[in-house]
Amino acid sequence: MTSTVPAPGTRTAEGSALQAVLLDMDGTLVDTEGFWWDVEAEVFAGLGHTLDDSWRHVVVGGPMARSAGFLIEATGADITLDDLTVLLNEGFEERIGRALPLMPGAARLLAELSEHEVPTALVSASHRRIIDRVLTSLGAQHFALTVAGDEVARTKPHPDPYLFAAAGLGADPARCAVIEDTATGVAAAEAAGCHVVAVPSVAPIAPAAGRTVVTSLEEVDLTFLRDLMRSDDRPADHR
């Protein structure tokens, strides 16, 4: 898979049609944001360091390099970024091998999107090896495309992953609904020009223009997403 962002799709938005749904993974579809923090705490405990709970809001939703780099700098741990990345991925894989709880409403929403043949992509800052493991529980058949954080030159909070996903589905980003749980993911989707549904997991997210905040995926269905497009007449913004 190329690491560059393709040009936005040539398909133009017609009226208020919903063209695609792009979903984050950790904390949005699967209840794993806490898993990442637990693994980070365990790994750093093994290195002789205790993580400050206030750092959790700094690392949540971010790319592995940013989160791991922050923790190395904050603790002064004697480990390279590459070595830490390996330990974190291995620890997370072991954790999800034991249990992988889905967020409330996730299975129902994915089934509904599949039933109505809505083009759907999974867009995550997690690495490909993690996504492929999670897909065994989520159901790879629900996604026409998946984008991993180690497959784009710039991952969230940059717009690249969402521009890549929209182009891959032949959709106009302005007619894509993105579902995210963190401020980092919301920033990426909004920079791509998408309409965002925020379902905050760890830290609160405030409503804003072009952004709808809900408390659970149980509030979101296909009618809800189509109605968002009808109420959103913002021009496309392909930054």
PDB file of C-alpha atoms in Angstrom:
ATOM      1  CA  MET A   1       0.000   0.000   0.000  1.00  0.00           C
ATOM      2  CA  THR A   2       1.413   3.391  -0.929  1.00  0.00           C
ATOM      3  CA  SER A   3       2.434   5.786   1.835  1.00  0.00           C
ATOM      4  CA  THR A   4       1.401   8.873  -0.107  1.00  0.00           C
ATOM      5  CA  VAL A   5      -2.027  10.442  -0.084  1.00  0.00           C
ATOM      6  CA  PRO A   6      -3.876  10.056  -3.386  1.00  0.00           C
ATOM      7  CA  ALA A   7      -5.683  12.994  -4.909  1.00  0.00           C
ATOM      8  CA  PRO A   8      -9.252  13.412  -3.635  1.00  0.00           C
ATOM      9  CA  GLY A   9     -11.812  11.384  -5.572  1.00  0.00           C
ATOM     10  CA  THR A  10     -13.238  12.900  -8.728  1.00  0.00           C
ATOM     11  CA  ARG A  11     -16.769  11.900  -7.779  1.00  0.00           C
ATOM     12  CA  THR A  12     -18.736  15.078  -7.062  1.00  0.00           C
ATOM     13  CA  ALA A  13     -21.230  15.558  -4.296  1.00  0.00           C
ATOM     14  CA  GLU A  14     -24.789  15.511  -5.551  1.00  0.00           C
ATOM     15  CA  GLY A  15     -27.324  17.165  -3.327  1.00  0.00           C
ATOM     16  CA  SER A  16     -27.023  15.903   0.231  1.00  0.00           C
ATOM     17  CA  ALA A  17     -26.102  12.279  -0.454  1.00  0.00           C
ATOM     18  CA  LEU A  18     -24.040  10.363   2.072  1.00  0.00           C
ATOM     19  CA  GLN A  19     -21.277   8.770  -0.028  1.00  0.00           C
ATOM     20  CA  ALA A  20     -19.246   6.896   2.597  1.00  0.00           C
ATOM     21  CA  VAL A  21     -18.774   6.279   6.307  1.00  0.00           C
ATOM     22  CA  LEU A  22     -15.252   6.291   7.739  1.00  0.00           C
ATOM     23  CA  LEU A  23     -14.747   4.883  11.218  1.00  0.00           C
ATOM     24  CA  ASP A  24     -11.943   5.047  13.749  1.00  0.00           C
ATOM     25  CA  MET A  25     -11.153   1.811  15.588  1.00  0.00           C
ATOM     26  CA  ASP A  26      -9.768   2.095  19.153  1.00  0.00           C
ATOM     27  CA  GLY A  27     -12.304   3.619  21.502  1.00  0.00           C
ATOM     28  CA  THR A  28     -14.833   4.046  18.687  1.00  0.00           C
ATOM     29  CA  LEU A  29     -15.668   0.510  17.559  1.00  0.00           C
ATOM     30  CA  VAL A  30     -13.703  -1.502  20.115  1.00  0.00           C
ATOM     31  CA  ASP A  31     -13.297  -0.652  23.793  1.00  0.00           C
ATOM     32  CA  THR A  32      -9.502  -0.651  23.724  1.00  0.00           C
ATOM     33  CA  GLU A  33      -8.321   2.861  24.635  1.00  0.00           C
ATOM     34  CA  GLY A  34      -7.931   1.634  28.211  1.00  0.00           C
ATOM     35  CA  PHE A  35      -5.995  -1.392  26.935  1.00  0.00           C
ATOM     36  CA  TRP A  36      -3.353   0.863  25.377  1.00  0.00           C
ATOM     37  CA  TRP A  37      -2.875   2.795  28.609  1.00  0.00           C
ATOM     38  CA  ASP A  38      -2.668  -0.393  30.672  1.00  0.00           C
ATOM     39  CA  VAL A  39      -0.023  -1.809  28.324  1.00  0.00           C
ATOM     40  CA  GLU A  40       1.958   1.433  28.381  1.00  0.00           C
ATOM     41  CA  ALA A  41       1.864   1.439  32.188  1.00  0.00           C
ATOM     42  CA  GLU A  42       2.995  -2.191  32.347  1.00  0.00           C
ATOM     43  CA  VAL A  43       5.848  -1.700  29.878  1.00  0.00           C
ATOM     44  CA  PHE A  44       7.159   1.383  31.666  1.00  0.00           C
ATOM     45  CA  ALA A  45       6.802  -0.320  35.056  1.00  0.00           C
ATOM     46  CA  GLY A  46       9.123  -2.985  33.679  1.00  0.00           C
ATOM     47  CA  LEU A  47      11.555  -0.198  32.805  1.00  0.00           C
ATOM     48  CA  GLY A  48      11.355   1.169  36.345  1.00  0.00           C
ATOM     49  CA  HIS A  49       8.992   4.077  35.704  1.00  0.00           C
ATOM     50  CA  THR A  50       5.470   4.945  36.831  1.00  0.00           C
ATOM     51  CA  LEU A  51       3.247   6.801  34.419  1.00  0.00           C
ATOM     52  CA  ASP A  52       1.370   9.863  35.611  1.00  0.00           C
ATOM     53  CA  ASP A  53      -2.351   9.374  35.003  1.00  0.00           C
ATOM     54  CA  SER A  54      -2.601  12.928  33.653  1.00  0.00           C
ATOM     55  CA  TRP A  55      -0.489  11.828  30.659  1.00  0.00           C
ATOM     56  CA  ARG A  56      -3.288   9.569  29.500  1.00  0.00           C
ATOM     57  CA  HIS A  57      -5.093  12.493  27.860  1.00  0.00           C
ATOM     58  CA  VAL A  58      -1.890  13.424  26.031  1.00  0.00           C
ATOM     59  CA  VAL A  59      -1.323  10.023  24.428  1.00  0.00           C
ATOM     60  CA  VAL A  60      -4.919   8.936  23.751  1.00  0.00           C
ATOM     61  CA  GLY A  61      -5.857   8.699  20.099  1.00  0.00           C
ATOM     62  CA  GLY A  62      -2.437   9.640  18.836  1.00  0.00           C
ATOM     63  CA  PRO A  63      -0.077   7.813  16.505  1.00  0.00           C
ATOM     64  CA  MET A  64       2.263   5.323  18.115  1.00  0.00           C
ATOM     65  CA  ALA A  65       5.392   7.389  17.406  1.00  0.00           C
ATOM     66  CA  ARG A  66       3.961  10.488  19.056  1.00  0.00           C
ATOM     67  CA  SER A  67       2.550   8.709  22.107  1.00  0.00           C
ATOM     68  CA  ALA A  68       5.606   6.520  22.696  1.00  0.00           C
ATOM     69  CA  GLY A  69       7.979   9.422  22.077  1.00  0.00           C
ATOM     70  CA  PHE A  70       6.142  11.561  24.612  1.00  0.00           C
ATOM     71  CA  LEU A  71       6.311   8.842  27.260  1.00  0.00           C
ATOM     72  CA  ILE A  72      10.034   8.268  26.704  1.00  0.00           C
ATOM     73  CA  GLU A  73      10.704  11.977  27.090  1.00  0.00           C
ATOM     74  CA  ALA A  74       8.384  12.382  30.079  1.00  0.00           C
ATOM     75  CA  THR A  75       9.878   9.449  32.018  1.00  0.00           C
ATOM     76  CA  GLY A  76      13.472   9.573  30.806  1.00  0.00           C
ATOM     77  CA  ALA A  77      13.289   5.819  30.193  1.00  0.00           C
ATOM     78  CA  ASP A  78      16.359   4.226  28.632  1.00  0.00           C
ATOM     79  CA  ILE A  79      14.738   2.723  25.551  1.00  0.00           C
ATOM     80  CA  THR A  80      14.606   3.589  21.880  1.00  0.00           C
ATOM     81  CA  LEU A  81      11.391   4.505  20.112  1.00  0.00           C
ATOM     82  CA  ASP A  82      11.680   1.441  17.863  1.00  0.00           C
ATOM     83  CA  ASP A  83      12.155  -0.938  20.792  1.00  0.00           C
ATOM     84  CA  LEU A  84       9.311   0.614  22.739  1.00  0.00           C
ATOM     85  CA  THR A  85       6.990   0.363  19.737  1.00  0.00           C
ATOM     86  CA  VAL A  86       7.663  -3.371  19.505  1.00  0.00           C
ATOM     87  CA  LEU A  87       6.948  -3.884  23.208  1.00  0.00           C
ATOM     88  CA  LEU A  88       3.717  -1.882  23.073  1.00  0.00           C
ATOM     89  CA  ASN A  89       2.393  -3.670  20.002  1.00  0.00           C
ATOM     90  CA  GLU A  90       3.254  -7.075  21.468  1.00  0.00           C
ATOM     91  CA  GLY A  91       1.607  -6.194  24.773  1.00  0.00           C
ATOM     92  CA  PHE A  92      -1.506  -4.917  23.056  1.00  0.00           C
ATOM     93  CA  GLU A  93      -1.786  -7.994  20.835  1.00  0.00           C
ATOM     94  CA  GLU A  94      -1.545 -10.202  23.903  1.00  0.00           C
ATOM     95  CA  ARG A  95      -4.231  -8.155  25.651  1.00  0.00           C
ATOM     96  CA  ILE A  96      -6.748  -8.245  22.798  1.00  0.00           C
ATOM     97  CA  GLY A  97      -6.073 -11.965  22.442  1.00  0.00           C
ATOM     98  CA  ARG A  98      -7.697 -12.378  25.852  1.00  0.00           C
ATOM     99  CA  ALA A  99     -10.693 -10.121  25.267  1.00  0.00           C
ATOM    100  CA  LEU A 100     -11.850  -7.606  22.705  1.00  0.00           C
ATOM    101  CA  PRO A 101     -15.067  -5.895  23.796  1.00  0.00           C
ATOM    102  CA  LEU A 102     -16.958  -3.946  21.152  1.00  0.00           C
ATOM    103  CA  MET A 103     -18.395  -0.533  21.969  1.00  0.00           C
ATOM    104  CA  PRO A 104     -22.172  -0.466  22.512  1.00  0.00           C
ATOM    105  CA  GLY A 105     -23.937  -0.140  19.173  1.00  0.00           C
ATOM    106  CA  ALA A 106     -20.855  -0.956  17.068  1.00  0.00           C
ATOM    107  CA  ALA A 107     -21.947  -4.365  15.802  1.00  0.00           C
ATOM    108  CA  ARG A 108     -25.444  -3.111  14.980  1.00  0.00           C
ATOM    109  CA  LEU A 109     -24.152  -0.050  13.085  1.00  0.00           C
ATOM    110  CA  LEU A 110     -21.647  -2.059  11.031  1.00  0.00           C
ATOM    111  CA  ALA A 111     -24.322  -4.607  10.143  1.00  0.00           C
ATOM    112  CA  GLU A 112     -26.709  -1.858   9.047  1.00  0.00           C
ATOM    113  CA  LEU A 113     -24.085  -0.151   6.859  1.00  0.00           C
ATOM    114  CA  SER A 114     -23.262  -3.506   5.258  1.00  0.00           C
ATOM    115  CA  GLU A 115     -26.927  -4.365   4.705  1.00  0.00           C
ATOM    116  CA  HIS A 116     -27.495  -1.091   2.851  1.00  0.00           C
ATOM    117  CA  GLU A 117     -24.184  -1.380   0.966  1.00  0.00           C
ATOM    118  CA  VAL A 118     -22.836   1.943   2.249  1.00  0.00           C
ATOM    119  CA  PRO A 119     -19.113   2.235   1.348  1.00  0.00           C
ATOM    120  CA  THR A 120     -17.317   1.947   4.667  1.00  0.00           C
ATOM    121  CA  ALA A 121     -13.660   2.264   5.691  1.00  0.00           C
ATOM    122  CA  LEU A 122     -11.779   1.618   8.906  1.00  0.00           C
ATOM    123  CA  VAL A 123      -9.266   4.425   9.503  1.00  0.00           C
ATOM    124  CA  SER A 124      -6.929   3.932  12.462  1.00  0.00           C
ATOM    125  CA  ALA A 125      -3.672   5.284  13.835  1.00  0.00           C
ATOM    126  CA  SER A 126      -2.857   1.739  14.974  1.00  0.00           C
ATOM    127  CA  HIS A 127      -0.377  -0.311  12.969  1.00  0.00           C
ATOM    128  CA  ARG A 128      -1.463  -2.835  10.340  1.00  0.00           C
ATOM    129  CA  ARG A 129      -0.581  -5.832  12.528  1.00  0.00           C
ATOM    130  CA  ILE A 130      -2.998  -4.572  15.177  1.00  0.00           C
ATOM    131  CA  ILE A 131      -5.782  -3.732  12.735  1.00  0.00           C
ATOM    132  CA  ASP A 132      -5.635  -7.184  11.166  1.00  0.00           C
ATOM    133  CA  ARG A 133      -5.986  -8.807  14.590  1.00  0.00           C
ATOM    134  CA  VAL A 134      -8.951  -6.615  15.522  1.00  0.00           C
ATOM    135  CA  LEU A 135     -10.665  -7.260  12.172  1.00  0.00           C
ATOM    136  CA  THR A 136     -11.103 -10.903  13.095  1.00  0.00           C
ATOM    137  CA  SER A 137     -13.554  -9.739  15.783  1.00  0.00           C
ATOM    138  CA  LEU A 138     -15.055  -6.722  14.011  1.00  0.00           C
ATOM    139  CA  GLY A 139     -15.573  -8.561  10.739  1.00  0.00           C
ATOM    140  CA  ALA A 140     -13.410  -7.622   7.766  1.00  0.00           C
ATOM    141  CA  GLN A 141     -16.441  -8.066   5.508  1.00  0.00           C
ATOM    142  CA  HIS A 142     -17.890  -4.809   6.842  1.00  0.00           C
ATOM    143  CA  PHE A 143     -15.100  -2.693   5.334  1.00  0.00           C
ATOM    144  CA  ALA A 144     -14.326  -1.981   1.706  1.00  0.00           C
ATOM    145  CA  LEU A 145     -11.020  -0.405   2.784  1.00  0.00           C
ATOM    146  CA  THR A 146      -8.831  -0.229   5.881  1.00  0.00           C
ATOM    147  CA  VAL A 147      -6.103   2.347   6.502  1.00  0.00           C
ATOM    148  CA  ALA A 148      -3.412   1.822   9.154  1.00  0.00           C
ATOM    149  CA  GLY A 149      -1.269   4.451  10.836  1.00  0.00           C
ATOM    150  CA  ASP A 150       1.940   2.944   9.490  1.00  0.00           C
ATOM    151  CA  GLU A 151       0.664   3.046   5.890  1.00  0.00           C
ATOM    152  CA  VAL A 152       0.465   6.821   5.428  1.00  0.00           C
ATOM    153  CA  ALA A 153       3.292   9.333   5.564  1.00  0.00           C
ATOM    154  CA  ARG A 154       1.385  11.452   8.092  1.00  0.00           C
ATOM    155  CA  THR A 155      -1.234   9.942  10.349  1.00  0.00           C
ATOM    156  CA  LYS A 156      -3.773  11.625  12.625  1.00  0.00           C
ATOM    157  CA  PRO A 157      -4.105  14.531  13.483  1.00  0.00           C
ATOM    158  CA  HIS A 158      -3.146  15.200   9.837  1.00  0.00           C
ATOM    159  CA  PRO A 159      -5.939  14.744   7.282  1.00  0.00           C
ATOM    160  CA  ASP A 160      -3.993  12.225   5.172  1.00  0.00           C
ATOM    161  CA  PRO A 161      -5.652   9.001   6.448  1.00  0.00           C
ATOM    162  CA  TYR A 162      -9.150  10.329   5.824  1.00  0.00           C
ATOM    163  CA  LEU A 163      -8.290  11.815   2.435  1.00  0.00           C
ATOM    164  CA  PHE A 164      -6.736   8.464   1.512  1.00  0.00           C
ATOM    165  CA  ALA A 165      -9.831   6.547   2.618  1.00  0.00           C
ATOM    166  CA  ALA A 166     -12.269   8.866   0.835  1.00  0.00           C
ATOM    167  CA  ALA A 167     -10.265   8.701  -2.394  1.00  0.00           C
ATOM    168  CA  GLY A 168     -10.014   4.929  -2.119  1.00  0.00           C
ATOM    169  CA  LEU A 169     -13.794   4.705  -1.912  1.00  0.00           C
ATOM    170  CA  GLY A 170     -14.277   7.222  -4.723  1.00  0.00           C
ATOM    171  CA  ALA A 171     -16.065   9.599  -2.356  1.00  0.00           C
ATOM    172  CA  ASP A 172     -15.968  13.344  -1.819  1.00  0.00           C
ATOM    173  CA  PRO A 173     -14.656  13.964   1.736  1.00  0.00           C
ATOM    174  CA  ALA A 174     -17.397  16.584   2.192  1.00  0.00           C
ATOM    175  CA  ARG A 175     -19.944  13.768   1.737  1.00  0.00           C
ATOM    176  CA  CYS A 176     -18.214  11.392   4.141  1.00  0.00           C
ATOM    177  CA  ALA A 177     -19.360  10.919   7.725  1.00  0.00           C
ATOM    178  CA  VAL A 178     -16.475  10.186  10.090  1.00  0.00           C
ATOM    179  CA  ILE A 179     -17.009   8.628  13.506  1.00  0.00           C
ATOM    180  CA  GLU A 180     -14.230   9.335  16.026  1.00  0.00           C
ATOM    181  CA  ASP A 181     -13.697   9.236  19.780  1.00  0.00           C
ATOM    182  CA  THR A 182     -10.706  11.540  20.356  1.00  0.00           C
ATOM    183  CA  ALA A 183      -9.760  15.149  19.655  1.00  0.00           C
ATOM    184  CA  THR A 184      -6.808  13.928  17.570  1.00  0.00           C
ATOM    185  CA  GLY A 185      -9.058  11.914  15.268  1.00  0.00           C
ATOM    186  CA  VAL A 186     -11.644  14.679  15.078  1.00  0.00           C
ATOM    187  CA  ALA A 187      -8.926  17.137  14.028  1.00  0.00           C
ATOM    188  CA  ALA A 188      -7.795  14.793  11.245  1.00  0.00           C
ATOM    189  CA  ALA A 189     -11.315  14.281   9.905  1.00  0.00           C
ATOM    190  CA  GLU A 190     -12.209  17.955  10.026  1.00  0.00           C
ATOM    191  CA  ALA A 191      -8.972  18.918   8.301  1.00  0.00           C
ATOM    192  CA  ALA A 192      -9.970  16.514   5.517  1.00  0.00           C
ATOM    193  CA  GLY A 193     -13.295  18.317   5.148  1.00  0.00           C
ATOM    194  CA  CYS A 194     -15.496  15.530   6.501  1.00  0.00           C
ATOM    195  CA  HIS A 195     -18.544  15.811   8.737  1.00  0.00           C
ATOM    196  CA  VAL A 196     -17.662  14.373  12.139  1.00  0.00           C
ATOM    197  CA  VAL A 197     -19.680  12.440  14.662  1.00  0.00           C
ATOM    198  CA  ALA A 198     -17.707  12.477  17.915  1.00  0.00           C
ATOM    199  CA  VAL A 199     -18.322   9.765  20.497  1.00  0.00           C
ATOM    200  CA  PRO A 200     -15.884  10.804  23.275  1.00  0.00           C
ATOM    201  CA  SER A 201     -14.185   7.908  25.063  1.00  0.00           C
ATOM    202  CA  VAL A 202     -11.519   9.260  27.437  1.00  0.00           C
ATOM    203  CA  ALA A 203     -11.624  13.050  27.153  1.00  0.00           C
ATOM    204  CA  PRO A 204     -14.615  15.300  26.396  1.00  0.00           C
ATOM    205  CA  ILE A 205     -15.085  16.785  22.914  1.00  0.00           C
ATOM    206  CA  ALA A 206     -17.089  19.978  22.460  1.00  0.00           C
ATOM    207  CA  PRO A 207     -19.680  20.414  19.705  1.00  0.00           C
ATOM    208  CA  ALA A 208     -18.645  22.685  16.821  1.00  0.00           C
ATOM    209  CA  ALA A 209     -19.677  23.648  13.307  1.00  0.00           C
ATOM    210  CA  GLY A 210     -19.750  20.513  11.155  1.00  0.00           C
ATOM    211  CA  ARG A 211     -19.341  18.325  14.258  1.00  0.00           C
ATOM    212  CA  THR A 212     -22.002  16.386  16.136  1.00  0.00           C
ATOM    213  CA  VAL A 213     -21.292  14.962  19.578  1.00  0.00           C
ATOM    214  CA  VAL A 214     -23.163  11.921  20.883  1.00  0.00           C
ATOM    215  CA  THR A 215     -22.701   9.835  24.000  1.00  0.00           C
ATOM    216  CA  SER A 216     -22.821   6.405  22.345  1.00  0.00           C
ATOM    217  CA  LEU A 217     -22.905   4.663  18.980  1.00  0.00           C
ATOM    218  CA  GLU A 218     -26.336   3.469  20.041  1.00  0.00           C
ATOM    219  CA  GLU A 219     -27.522   6.949  19.019  1.00  0.00           C
ATOM    220  CA  VAL A 220     -26.114   6.536  15.507  1.00  0.00           C
ATOM    221  CA  ASP A 221     -27.770   4.734  12.611  1.00  0.00           C
ATOM    222  CA  LEU A 222     -27.926   5.175   8.846  1.00  0.00           C
ATOM    223  CA  THR A 223     -30.858   7.600   9.021  1.00  0.00           C
ATOM    224  CA  PHE A 224     -28.938   9.703  11.545  1.00  0.00           C
ATOM    225  CA  LEU A 225     -25.880   9.847   9.257  1.00  0.00           C
ATOM    226  CA  ARG A 226     -27.904  10.684   6.161  1.00  0.00           C
ATOM    227  CA  ASP A 227     -29.658  13.473   8.037  1.00  0.00           C
ATOM    228  CA  LEU A 228     -26.252  14.943   8.934  1.00  0.00           C
ATOM    229  CA  MET A 229     -25.411  15.251   5.251  1.00  0.00           C
ATOM    230  CA  ARG A 230     -28.746  16.934   4.499  1.00  0.00           C
ATOM    231  CA  SER A 231     -28.078  19.550   7.155  1.00  0.00           C
ATOM    232  CA  ASP A 232     -24.466  20.092   6.067  1.00  0.00           C
ATOM    233  CA  ASP A 233     -23.999  22.272   3.018  1.00  0.00           C
ATOM    234  CA  ARG A 234     -20.388  23.223   3.713  1.00  0.00           C
ATOM    235  CA  PRO A 235     -18.075  23.238   0.671  1.00  0.00           C
ATOM    236  CA  ALA A 236     -15.450  20.528   0.398  1.00  0.00           C
ATOM    237  CA  ASP A 237     -12.133  21.425   2.008  1.00  0.00           C
ATOM    238  CA  HIS A 238      -9.207  19.301   0.734  1.00  0.00           C
ATOM    239  CA  ARG A 239      -6.344  20.674   2.770  1.00  0.00           C
TER     240      ARG A 239
END
